[in-house]
XYZ file of C-alpha atoms in Angstrom:
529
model
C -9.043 15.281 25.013
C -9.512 12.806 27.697
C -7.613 12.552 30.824
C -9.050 9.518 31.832
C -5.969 7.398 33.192
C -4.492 3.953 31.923
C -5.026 1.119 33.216
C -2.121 -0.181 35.286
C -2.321 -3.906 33.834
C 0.281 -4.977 32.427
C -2.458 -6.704 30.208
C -2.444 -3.021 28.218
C 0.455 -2.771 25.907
C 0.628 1.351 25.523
C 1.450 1.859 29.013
C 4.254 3.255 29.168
C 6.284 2.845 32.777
C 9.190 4.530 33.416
C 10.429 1.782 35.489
C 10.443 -0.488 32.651
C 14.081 -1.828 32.065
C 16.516 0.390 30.127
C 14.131 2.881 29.763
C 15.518 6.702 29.717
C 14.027 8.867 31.943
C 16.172 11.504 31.569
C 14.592 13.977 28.410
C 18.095 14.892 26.751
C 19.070 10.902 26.975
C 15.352 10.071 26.242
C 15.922 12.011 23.085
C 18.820 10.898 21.803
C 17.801 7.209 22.010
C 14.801 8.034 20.165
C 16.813 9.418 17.687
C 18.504 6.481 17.374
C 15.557 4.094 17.372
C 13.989 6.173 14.289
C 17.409 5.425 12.430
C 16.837 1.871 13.508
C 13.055 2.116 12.010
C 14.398 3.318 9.119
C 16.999 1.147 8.296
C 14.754 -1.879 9.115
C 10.892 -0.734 7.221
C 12.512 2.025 4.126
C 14.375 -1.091 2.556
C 11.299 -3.229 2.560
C 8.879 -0.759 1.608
C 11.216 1.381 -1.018
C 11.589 -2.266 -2.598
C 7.770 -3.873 -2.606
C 6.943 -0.609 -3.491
C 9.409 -1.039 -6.823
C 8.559 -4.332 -7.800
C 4.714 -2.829 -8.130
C 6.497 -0.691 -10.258
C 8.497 -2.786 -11.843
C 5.616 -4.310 -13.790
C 3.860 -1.433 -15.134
C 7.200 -0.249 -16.952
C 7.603 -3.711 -17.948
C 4.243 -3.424 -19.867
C 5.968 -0.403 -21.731
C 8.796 -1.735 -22.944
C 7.348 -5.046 -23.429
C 5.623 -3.350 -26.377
C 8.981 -2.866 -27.928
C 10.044 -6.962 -27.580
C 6.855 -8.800 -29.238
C 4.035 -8.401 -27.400
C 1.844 -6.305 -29.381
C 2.093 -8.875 -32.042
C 1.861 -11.876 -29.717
C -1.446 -10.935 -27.831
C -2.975 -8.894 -30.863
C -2.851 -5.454 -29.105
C -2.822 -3.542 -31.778
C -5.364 -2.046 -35.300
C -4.811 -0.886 -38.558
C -7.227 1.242 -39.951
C -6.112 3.030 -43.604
C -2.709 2.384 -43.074
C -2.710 3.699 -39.525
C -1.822 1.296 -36.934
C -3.824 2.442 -33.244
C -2.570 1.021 -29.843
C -6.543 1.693 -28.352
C -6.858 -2.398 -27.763
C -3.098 -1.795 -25.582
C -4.649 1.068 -24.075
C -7.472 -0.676 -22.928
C -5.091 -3.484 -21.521
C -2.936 -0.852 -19.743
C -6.214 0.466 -18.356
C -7.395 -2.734 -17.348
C -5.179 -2.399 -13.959
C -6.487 0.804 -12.509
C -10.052 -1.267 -13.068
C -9.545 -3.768 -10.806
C -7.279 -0.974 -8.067
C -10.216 1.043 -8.335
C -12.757 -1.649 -6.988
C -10.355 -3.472 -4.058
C -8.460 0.159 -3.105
C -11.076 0.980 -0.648
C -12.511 -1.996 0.374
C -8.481 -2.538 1.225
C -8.115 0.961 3.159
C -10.664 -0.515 5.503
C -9.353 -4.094 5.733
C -6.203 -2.429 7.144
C -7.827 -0.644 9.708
C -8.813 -4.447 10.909
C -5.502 -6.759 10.184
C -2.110 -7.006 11.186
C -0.887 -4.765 8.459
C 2.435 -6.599 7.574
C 1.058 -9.983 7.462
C -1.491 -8.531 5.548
C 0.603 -6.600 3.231
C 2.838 -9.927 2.484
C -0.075 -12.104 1.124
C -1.219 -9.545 -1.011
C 1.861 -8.954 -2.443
C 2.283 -12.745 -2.959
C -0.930 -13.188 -4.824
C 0.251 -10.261 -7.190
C 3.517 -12.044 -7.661
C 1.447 -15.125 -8.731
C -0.849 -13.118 -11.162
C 2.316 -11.186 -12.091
C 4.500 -14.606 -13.678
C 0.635 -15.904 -14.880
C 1.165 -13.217 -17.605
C 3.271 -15.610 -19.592
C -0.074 -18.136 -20.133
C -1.969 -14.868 -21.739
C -2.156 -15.843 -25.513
C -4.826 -13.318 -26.448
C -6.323 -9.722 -25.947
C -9.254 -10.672 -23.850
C -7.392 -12.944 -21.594
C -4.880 -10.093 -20.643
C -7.205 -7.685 -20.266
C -8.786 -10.119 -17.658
C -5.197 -10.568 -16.218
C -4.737 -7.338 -15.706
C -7.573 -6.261 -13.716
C -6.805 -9.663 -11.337
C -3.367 -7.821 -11.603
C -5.047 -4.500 -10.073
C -7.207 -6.014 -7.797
C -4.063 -7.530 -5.866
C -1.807 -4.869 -6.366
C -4.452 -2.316 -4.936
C -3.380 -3.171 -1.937
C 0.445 -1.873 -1.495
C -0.222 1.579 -1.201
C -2.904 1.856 1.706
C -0.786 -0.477 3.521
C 2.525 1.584 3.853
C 0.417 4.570 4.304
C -1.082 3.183 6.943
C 2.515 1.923 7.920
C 4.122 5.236 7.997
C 1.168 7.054 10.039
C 1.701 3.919 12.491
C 5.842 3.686 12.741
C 6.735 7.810 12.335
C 4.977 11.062 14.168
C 3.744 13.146 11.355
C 6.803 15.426 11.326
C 9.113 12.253 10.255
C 6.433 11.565 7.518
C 6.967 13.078 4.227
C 10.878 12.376 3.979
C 9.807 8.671 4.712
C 6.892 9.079 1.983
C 9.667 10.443 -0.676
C 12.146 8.020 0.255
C 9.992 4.577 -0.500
C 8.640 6.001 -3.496
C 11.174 7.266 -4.926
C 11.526 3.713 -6.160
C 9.330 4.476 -9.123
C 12.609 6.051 -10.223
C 15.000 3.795 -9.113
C 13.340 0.672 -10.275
C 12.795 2.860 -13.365
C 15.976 2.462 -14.264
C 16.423 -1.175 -12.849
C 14.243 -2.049 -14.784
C 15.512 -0.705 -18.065
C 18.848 -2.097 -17.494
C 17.326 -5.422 -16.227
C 15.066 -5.392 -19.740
C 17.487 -4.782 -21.958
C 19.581 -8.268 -20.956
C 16.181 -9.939 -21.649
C 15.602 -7.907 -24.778
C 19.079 -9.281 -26.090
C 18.672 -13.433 -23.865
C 15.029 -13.819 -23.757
C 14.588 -15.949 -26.712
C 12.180 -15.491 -29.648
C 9.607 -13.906 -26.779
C 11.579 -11.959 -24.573
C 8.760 -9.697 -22.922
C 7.848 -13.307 -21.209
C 11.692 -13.331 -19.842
C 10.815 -10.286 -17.907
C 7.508 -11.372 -16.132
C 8.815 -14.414 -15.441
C 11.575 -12.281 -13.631
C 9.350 -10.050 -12.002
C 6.692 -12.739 -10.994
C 9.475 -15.131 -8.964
C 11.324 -11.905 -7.642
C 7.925 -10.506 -6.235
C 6.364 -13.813 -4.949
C 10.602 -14.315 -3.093
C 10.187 -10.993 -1.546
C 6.543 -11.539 0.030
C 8.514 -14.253 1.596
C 10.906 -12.262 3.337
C 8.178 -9.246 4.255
C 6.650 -12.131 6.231
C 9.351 -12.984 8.057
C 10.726 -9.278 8.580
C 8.228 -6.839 8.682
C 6.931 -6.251 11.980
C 3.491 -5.313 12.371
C 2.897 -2.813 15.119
C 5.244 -0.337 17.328
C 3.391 -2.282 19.746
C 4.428 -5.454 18.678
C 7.941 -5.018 17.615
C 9.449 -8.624 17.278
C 12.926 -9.487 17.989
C 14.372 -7.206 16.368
C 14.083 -4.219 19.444
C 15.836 -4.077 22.728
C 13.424 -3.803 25.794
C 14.660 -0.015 25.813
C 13.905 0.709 22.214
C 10.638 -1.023 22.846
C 9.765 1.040 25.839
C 10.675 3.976 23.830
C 7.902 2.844 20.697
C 5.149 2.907 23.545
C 6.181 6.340 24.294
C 6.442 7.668 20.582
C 3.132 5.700 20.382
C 1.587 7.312 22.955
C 2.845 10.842 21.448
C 1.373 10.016 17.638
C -2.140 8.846 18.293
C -3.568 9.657 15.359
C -1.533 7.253 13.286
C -3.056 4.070 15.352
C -5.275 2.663 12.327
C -6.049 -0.588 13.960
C -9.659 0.703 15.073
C -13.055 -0.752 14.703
C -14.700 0.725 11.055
C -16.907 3.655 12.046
C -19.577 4.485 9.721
C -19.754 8.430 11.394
C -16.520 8.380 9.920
C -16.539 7.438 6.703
C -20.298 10.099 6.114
C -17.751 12.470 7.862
C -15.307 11.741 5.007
C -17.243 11.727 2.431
C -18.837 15.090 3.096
C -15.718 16.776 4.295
C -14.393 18.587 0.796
C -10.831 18.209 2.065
C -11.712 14.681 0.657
C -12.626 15.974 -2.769
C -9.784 18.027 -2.947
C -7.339 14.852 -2.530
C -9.464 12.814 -4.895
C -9.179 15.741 -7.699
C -5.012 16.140 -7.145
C -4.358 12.766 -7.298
C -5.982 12.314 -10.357
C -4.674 15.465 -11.813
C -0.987 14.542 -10.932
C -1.328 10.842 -12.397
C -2.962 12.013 -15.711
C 1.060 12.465 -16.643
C 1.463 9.202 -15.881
C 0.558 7.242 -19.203
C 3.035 9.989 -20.562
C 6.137 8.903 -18.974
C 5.388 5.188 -17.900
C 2.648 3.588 -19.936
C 3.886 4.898 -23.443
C 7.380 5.775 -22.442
C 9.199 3.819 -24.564
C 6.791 4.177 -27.549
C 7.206 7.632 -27.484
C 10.982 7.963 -27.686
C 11.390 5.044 -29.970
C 9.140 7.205 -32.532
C 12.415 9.735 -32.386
C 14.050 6.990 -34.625
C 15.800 4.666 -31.760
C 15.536 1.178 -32.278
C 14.331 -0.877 -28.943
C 17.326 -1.105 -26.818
C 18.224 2.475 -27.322
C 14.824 3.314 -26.341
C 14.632 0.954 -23.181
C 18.260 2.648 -22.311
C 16.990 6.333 -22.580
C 14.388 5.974 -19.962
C 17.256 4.756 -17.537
C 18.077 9.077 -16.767
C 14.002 9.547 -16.585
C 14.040 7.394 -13.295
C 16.661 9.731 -12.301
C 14.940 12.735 -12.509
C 12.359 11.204 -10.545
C 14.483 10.232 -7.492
C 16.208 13.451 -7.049
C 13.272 15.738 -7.485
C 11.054 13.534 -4.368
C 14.052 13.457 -2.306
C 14.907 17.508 -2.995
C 10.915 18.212 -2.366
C 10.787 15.779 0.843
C 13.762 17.368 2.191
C 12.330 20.672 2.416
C 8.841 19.517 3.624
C 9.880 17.653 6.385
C 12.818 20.573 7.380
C 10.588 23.685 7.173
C 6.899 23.904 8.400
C 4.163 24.886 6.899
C 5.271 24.972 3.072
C 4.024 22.017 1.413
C 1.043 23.466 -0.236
C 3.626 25.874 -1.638
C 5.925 23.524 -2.002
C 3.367 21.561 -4.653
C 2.872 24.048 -7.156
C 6.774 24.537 -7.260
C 7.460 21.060 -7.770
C 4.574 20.864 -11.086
C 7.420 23.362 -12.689
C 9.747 21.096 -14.386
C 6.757 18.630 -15.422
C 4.825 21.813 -17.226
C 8.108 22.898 -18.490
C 8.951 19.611 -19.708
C 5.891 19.124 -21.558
C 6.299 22.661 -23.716
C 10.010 21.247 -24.601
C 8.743 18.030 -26.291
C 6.149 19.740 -27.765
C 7.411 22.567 -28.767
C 11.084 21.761 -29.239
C 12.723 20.506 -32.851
C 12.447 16.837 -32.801
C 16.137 17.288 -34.326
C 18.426 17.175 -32.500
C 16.606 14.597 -30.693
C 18.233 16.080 -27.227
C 15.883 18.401 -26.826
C 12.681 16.301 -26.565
C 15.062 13.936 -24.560
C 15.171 16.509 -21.950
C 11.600 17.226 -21.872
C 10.890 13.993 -21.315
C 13.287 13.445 -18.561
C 11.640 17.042 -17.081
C 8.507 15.745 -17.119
C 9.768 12.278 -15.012
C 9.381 15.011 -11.947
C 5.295 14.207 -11.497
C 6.217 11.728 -8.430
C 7.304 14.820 -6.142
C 3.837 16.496 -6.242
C 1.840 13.554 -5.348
C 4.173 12.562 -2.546
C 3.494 16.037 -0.988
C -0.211 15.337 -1.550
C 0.113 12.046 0.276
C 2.209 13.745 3.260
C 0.032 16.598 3.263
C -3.522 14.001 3.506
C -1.963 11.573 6.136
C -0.675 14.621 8.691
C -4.072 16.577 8.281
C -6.674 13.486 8.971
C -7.774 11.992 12.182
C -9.656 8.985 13.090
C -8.718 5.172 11.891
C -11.609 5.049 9.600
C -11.770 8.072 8.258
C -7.885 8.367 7.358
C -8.414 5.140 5.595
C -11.136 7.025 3.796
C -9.116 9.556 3.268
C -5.979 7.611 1.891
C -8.155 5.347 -0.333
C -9.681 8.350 -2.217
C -6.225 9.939 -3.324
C -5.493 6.065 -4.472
C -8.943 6.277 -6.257
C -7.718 9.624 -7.624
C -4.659 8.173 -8.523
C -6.096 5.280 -10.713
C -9.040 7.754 -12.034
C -5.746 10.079 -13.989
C -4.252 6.884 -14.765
C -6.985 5.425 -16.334
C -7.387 8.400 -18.443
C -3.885 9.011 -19.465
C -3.991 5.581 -21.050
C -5.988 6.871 -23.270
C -4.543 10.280 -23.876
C -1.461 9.593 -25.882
C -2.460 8.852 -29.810
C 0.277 7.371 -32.185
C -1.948 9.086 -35.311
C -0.371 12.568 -33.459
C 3.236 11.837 -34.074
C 3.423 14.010 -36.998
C 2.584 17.322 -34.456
C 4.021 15.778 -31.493
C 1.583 14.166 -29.474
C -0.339 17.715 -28.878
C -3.070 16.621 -26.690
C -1.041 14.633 -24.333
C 1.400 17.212 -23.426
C -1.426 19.732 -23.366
C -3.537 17.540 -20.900
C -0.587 17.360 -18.868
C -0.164 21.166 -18.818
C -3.731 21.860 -17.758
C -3.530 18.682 -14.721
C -0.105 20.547 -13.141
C -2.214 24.086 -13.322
C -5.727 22.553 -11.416
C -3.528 20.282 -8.820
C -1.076 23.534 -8.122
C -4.562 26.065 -7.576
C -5.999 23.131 -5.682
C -3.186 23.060 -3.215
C -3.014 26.880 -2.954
C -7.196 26.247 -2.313
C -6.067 23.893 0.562
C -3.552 26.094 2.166
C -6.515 28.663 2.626
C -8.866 25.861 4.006
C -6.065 24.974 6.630
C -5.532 28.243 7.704
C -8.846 29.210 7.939
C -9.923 26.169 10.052
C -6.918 26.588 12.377
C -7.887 30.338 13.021
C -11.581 29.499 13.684
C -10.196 27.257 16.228
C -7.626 28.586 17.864
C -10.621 32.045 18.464
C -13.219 29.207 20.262
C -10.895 27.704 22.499
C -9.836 31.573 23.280
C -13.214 32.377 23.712
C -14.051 29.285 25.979
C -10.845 28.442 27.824
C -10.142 24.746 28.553
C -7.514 22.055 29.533
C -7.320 21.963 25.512
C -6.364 25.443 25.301
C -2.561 24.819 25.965
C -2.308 23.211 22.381
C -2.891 27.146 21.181
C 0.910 27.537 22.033
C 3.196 28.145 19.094
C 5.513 25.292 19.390
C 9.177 25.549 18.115
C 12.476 23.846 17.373
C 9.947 20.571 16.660
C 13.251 19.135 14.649
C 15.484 19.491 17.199
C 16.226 16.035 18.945
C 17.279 17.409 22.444
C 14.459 19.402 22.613
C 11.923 18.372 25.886
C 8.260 19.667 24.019
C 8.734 16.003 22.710
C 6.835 14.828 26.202
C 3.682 15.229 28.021
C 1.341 17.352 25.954
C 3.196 18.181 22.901
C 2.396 19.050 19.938
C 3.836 17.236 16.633
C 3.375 19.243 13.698
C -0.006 20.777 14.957
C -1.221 17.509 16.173
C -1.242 17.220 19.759
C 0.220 14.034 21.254
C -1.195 12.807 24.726
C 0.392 13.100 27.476
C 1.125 9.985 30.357
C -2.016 9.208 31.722
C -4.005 9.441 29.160
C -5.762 7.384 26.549
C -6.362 7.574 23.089
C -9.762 7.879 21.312
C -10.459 7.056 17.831
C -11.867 10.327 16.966
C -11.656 12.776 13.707
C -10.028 15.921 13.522
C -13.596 17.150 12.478
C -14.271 16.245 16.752
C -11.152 17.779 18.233
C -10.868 21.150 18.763
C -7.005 21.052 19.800
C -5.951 19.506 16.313
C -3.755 21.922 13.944
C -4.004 21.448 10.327
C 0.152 21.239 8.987
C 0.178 23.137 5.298
C-alpha cells in the first residue's frame, strides 16, 4: 500500500484534519459518533433504497396477477392447442424484461463507476416509471413484448446502483444487514402489492390490470422525484443533511473503506482481470441458479395457486404470507452474516433449506387439503436470502472500481440468465402431476448454488493462506495486516483507526492515499467467507 502523503489543500476533499470543527479526536467519543452517524445513514439511504427497490418489484408481481384480471385475453397472451390452453406467448412477454436487463446491466455497472450515482439512479428510475404507466397503450402481443424489454433496459439499472451505493456509504462489515434490509422489499412490496391489487381487482373497471400500472407508473415516476431531491451522492458530498462533525467523520470512514470508492476512471486491466478471475464465474453461475426459482414464486405465482381452485382475489390474497416468508428469512440470514465472521458461505447452503424443502411439499404433498401446497409455496418464498448473501459475499471480496462493477454486473447477468429460464420452466399442461419439472429444476439450482458456495469458501481460504505465507516469507510495511483482528463489531473499540482492518480488508491509515487497484494486486487484502 502506498504511504505517499495527502495533499494538504483544502482543494482535496478526503483529507481528513483533526482540527476540522466538531470533529472527535478522542477514539471512544470518535466511536460513538460514528455509531451514531451510521444510524443517521441508515435512517436517511434504507428508506429510499428498500422503497425504489420495491416499486421495481412492484411491477413484475403486477405482471402475475395481472394475468388473473384480463390481460391474457386483452393482449392475446395466450394458445390453445387440442383443448390445451399454453401461456408460452406470456412467457415470452415475462422474458422479454431480463432481455433488455441483460444488454444495459453492464454497460450500467460501468456508467456508475463514472456518474454521480444518485442523480444517476433518479433518471433511470424515472424513465422506468414512464415505460412502466406506457403499459396501458399495449393493445397487442408484439407491442408488449417490445415494452417490456424498454421496461428492462431502464430498470437494469437499480441494482448496480445501490450496490455501488452500499460499497460507497457502509465499510464492508455494515454491508450485508444493509443488503437484506433494502431487499427485503421483494417481500414487503409482495404483499403491498397484493393488497394494493386486489382494490383494483374489485375498482378498476372492465380492465383492471391497467388500474394497477397506472398506479405503479405515477407512484414510480413521484418517487424519482424525491430520490433527486434526497439522495445524496457521495460520503464526500453529503448535502445538507450532515453536521460539519458528521461530515468530518464520512472522510474518516471514507478514508477507512477504500475499496468501496467506485467513482474511478474504467480500467480495461480490470475488467480482463475480471473476466479471467473464476471468482467471477462462480457469481455468474449462483445468481442464476438462485433466480431459476424465481418464475416459480413471482412470475406464475398467482397462476399456480389459483389452479388449487381459488378464484382471483383469493389467489392475489394468498401470496400476501409468501412476501412474508421472504422478509423474515433475509433479515434472520443478514443478521447472522453481519454478527459472526466468516460464515456466509455456510450460511448459503443453510438458507437453500426451506426453498428445497418447499419445493418437495408442493410436489409431493396432497393437493387436498390445499394447506399443504400453501405452505410449500410460502417455503419456497425463502430464495431472496441466498442471493443476498451472494451479493454481500461478491461486494466485500472485490477490489478495484472497475472490476467490482464487473463483478456486480455479472451476478445481475446471472440473475436475469435464471430468470429468463424460469419463465419458461413452469408448464400449465403439468397441472395434473403438479408442475414436476419446475419444482425439480428448483431442487437441482439450490444443490449447484449451495456446492458452489462451499467451492468458494475453499477458494477464499486458500488464497488468504497463500498470502498471509509470502508476506511471512518477505516481511514488509504490509505485513501488519497478517494480525488477527478482533471485536471488529464492537463500537468503542480503537482498531477502527490508522491501519485497520475491516472484515479482512485493510483500511488506510492518515496519510495515505487510495489507489484504484484489485484485490488480485494487493497482497494485504483478506478474502471475508
Amino acid at each position: 500500500m502506498s504511504g505517499s502523503r495527502r495533499s494538504s489543500s483544502a482543494e482535496d476533499p478526503g483529507n481528513l484534519d483533526p482540527s476540522e470543527p466538531g470533529y472527535p479526536v478522542d477514539p471512544i467519543e470518535y466511536a460513538k459518533a460514528e455509531k451514531k452517524l451510521v444510524r443517521k445513514i441508515d435512517f436517511l439511504l434504507l428508506p429510499i433504497m428498500l422503497i425504489t427497490y420495491g416499486l421495481q418489484y412492484y411491477d413484475k408481481n403486477t405482471l402475475s396477477t395481472a394475468i388473473l384480471y384480463g390481460m391474457l385475453d386483452d393482449l392475446d397472451l395466450t394458445e390453445t392447442k387440442n383443448g390445451v390452453t399454453y401461456l408460452t406467448k406470456y412467457s415470452t412477454a415475462a422474458a422479454a424484461f431480463y432481455y433488455g436487463y441483460i444488454v444495459a446491466v453492464l454497460p450500467m455497472g460501468l456508467i456508475f463507476t463514472r456518474f454521480p450515482l444518485a442523480k444517476t439512479a433518479s433518471f433511470f428510475v424515472l424513465i422506468w416509471g414512464i415505460i412502466c404507466i406506457l403499459t396501458v397503450v399495449v393493445h397487442s402481443y408484439r407491442g408488449f413484448v417490445i415494452q417490456r424489454v424498454f421496461l428492462g433496459l431502464a430498470e437494469s439499472a437499480v441494482s448496480p446502483a445501490f450496490v455501488a451505493i452500499t460499497a460507497l456509504w457502509w465499510k464492508p462489515q455494515e454491508q450485508a444487514k444493509r443488503l437484506g434490509i433494502y431487499y427485503s422489499s421483494t417481500g414487503i412490496f409482495s404483499m403491498f402489492t397484493a393488497i394494493v391489487n386486489i382494490g383494483w381487482g374489485k375498482t378498476g373497471g372492465s380492465h383492471p390490470w391497467k388500474s394497477m400500472y397506472y398506479f405503479g407508473g405515477s407512484f414510480t415516476i413521484f418517487w424519482a422525484i424525491l430520490i433527486y431531491f434526497i439522495m445524496p451522492d457521495s460520503p464526500l458530498r453529503p448535502g445538507r443533511f450532515f453536521t460539519e462533525r458528521e461530515k468530518a467523520i464520512l472522510r474518516r470512514r471514507f478514508d477507512e473503506n477504500p475499496y468501496g470508492q467506485s467513482q474511478q476512471p474504467i480500467k480495461v486491466y480490470q475488467l480482463v482481470e475480471a473476466v479471467k478471475d473464476i471468482k467471477t464465474w462462480i457469481y455468474f453461475l449462483m445468481g442464476a441458479s438462485i433466480y431459476i426459482c424465481n418464475g416459480s414464486v413471482t412470475v406464475f405465482g398467482a397462476k399456480i395457486i389459483n389452479s388449487w381452485g381459488y378464484d382471483s382475489i383469493r389467489s392475489t390474497a394468498l401470496m400476501i404470507p409468501g412476501g412474508a416468508m421472504t422478509v423474515v428469512t433475509i433479515w434472520i440470514f443478514a443478521y447472522f452474516a453481519d454478527r459472526y465472521k466468516n460464515i456466509r458461505t455456510i450460511l448459503l447452503p443453510i438458507s437453500t433449506i426451506p426453498v428445497i424443502v418447499g419445493c418437495l411439499v408442493v410436489w409431493q404433498a396432497p393437493w387436498h387439503p390445499r394447506v399443504g401446497p400453501l405452505i410449500g409455496y410460502y417455503l419456497v418464498a425463502a430464495f431472496g436470502a441466498p442471493y443476498v448473501l451472494l451479493l454481500s459475499l461478491a461486494t466485500a471480496n472485490t477490489a478495484g472500481a472497475t472490476k467490482k462493477g464487473i463483478t456486480t454486473s455479472a451476478i445481475f447477468v446471472g440473475y436475469v440468465t435464471g430468470n429468463i429460464i424460469s419463465s419458461y420452466l413452469v408448464f400449465t399442461q403439468e397441472k395434473p402431476i403438479k408442475y414436476r419439472s419446475t419444482w425439480i429444476s428448483v431442487i437441482v439450482a439450490m444443490v449447484f448454488a449451495s456446492c458452489a458456495s462451499l467451492l468458494l469458501r475453499y477458494i477464499y481460504i486458500k488464497e488468504n493462506k497463500r498470502r498471509d505465507a509470502l508476506l511471512d516469507s518477505s516481511p514488509s510495511p504490509s505485513s501488519r495486516y497478517n494480525e488477527p483482528q478482533s471485536s471488529q463489531n464492537d463500537a468503542g473499540d480503537r482498531e477502527k483507526f490508522e491501519g485497520s482492518a475491516i472484515d479482512g480488508v485493510p483500511g488506510l491509515g492518515d496519510g495515505m492515499v487510495y489507489e484504484d487497484k484489485t484485490d488480485k494486486e494487493r497482497l494485504e487484502f483478506r478474502y471475508t467467507y
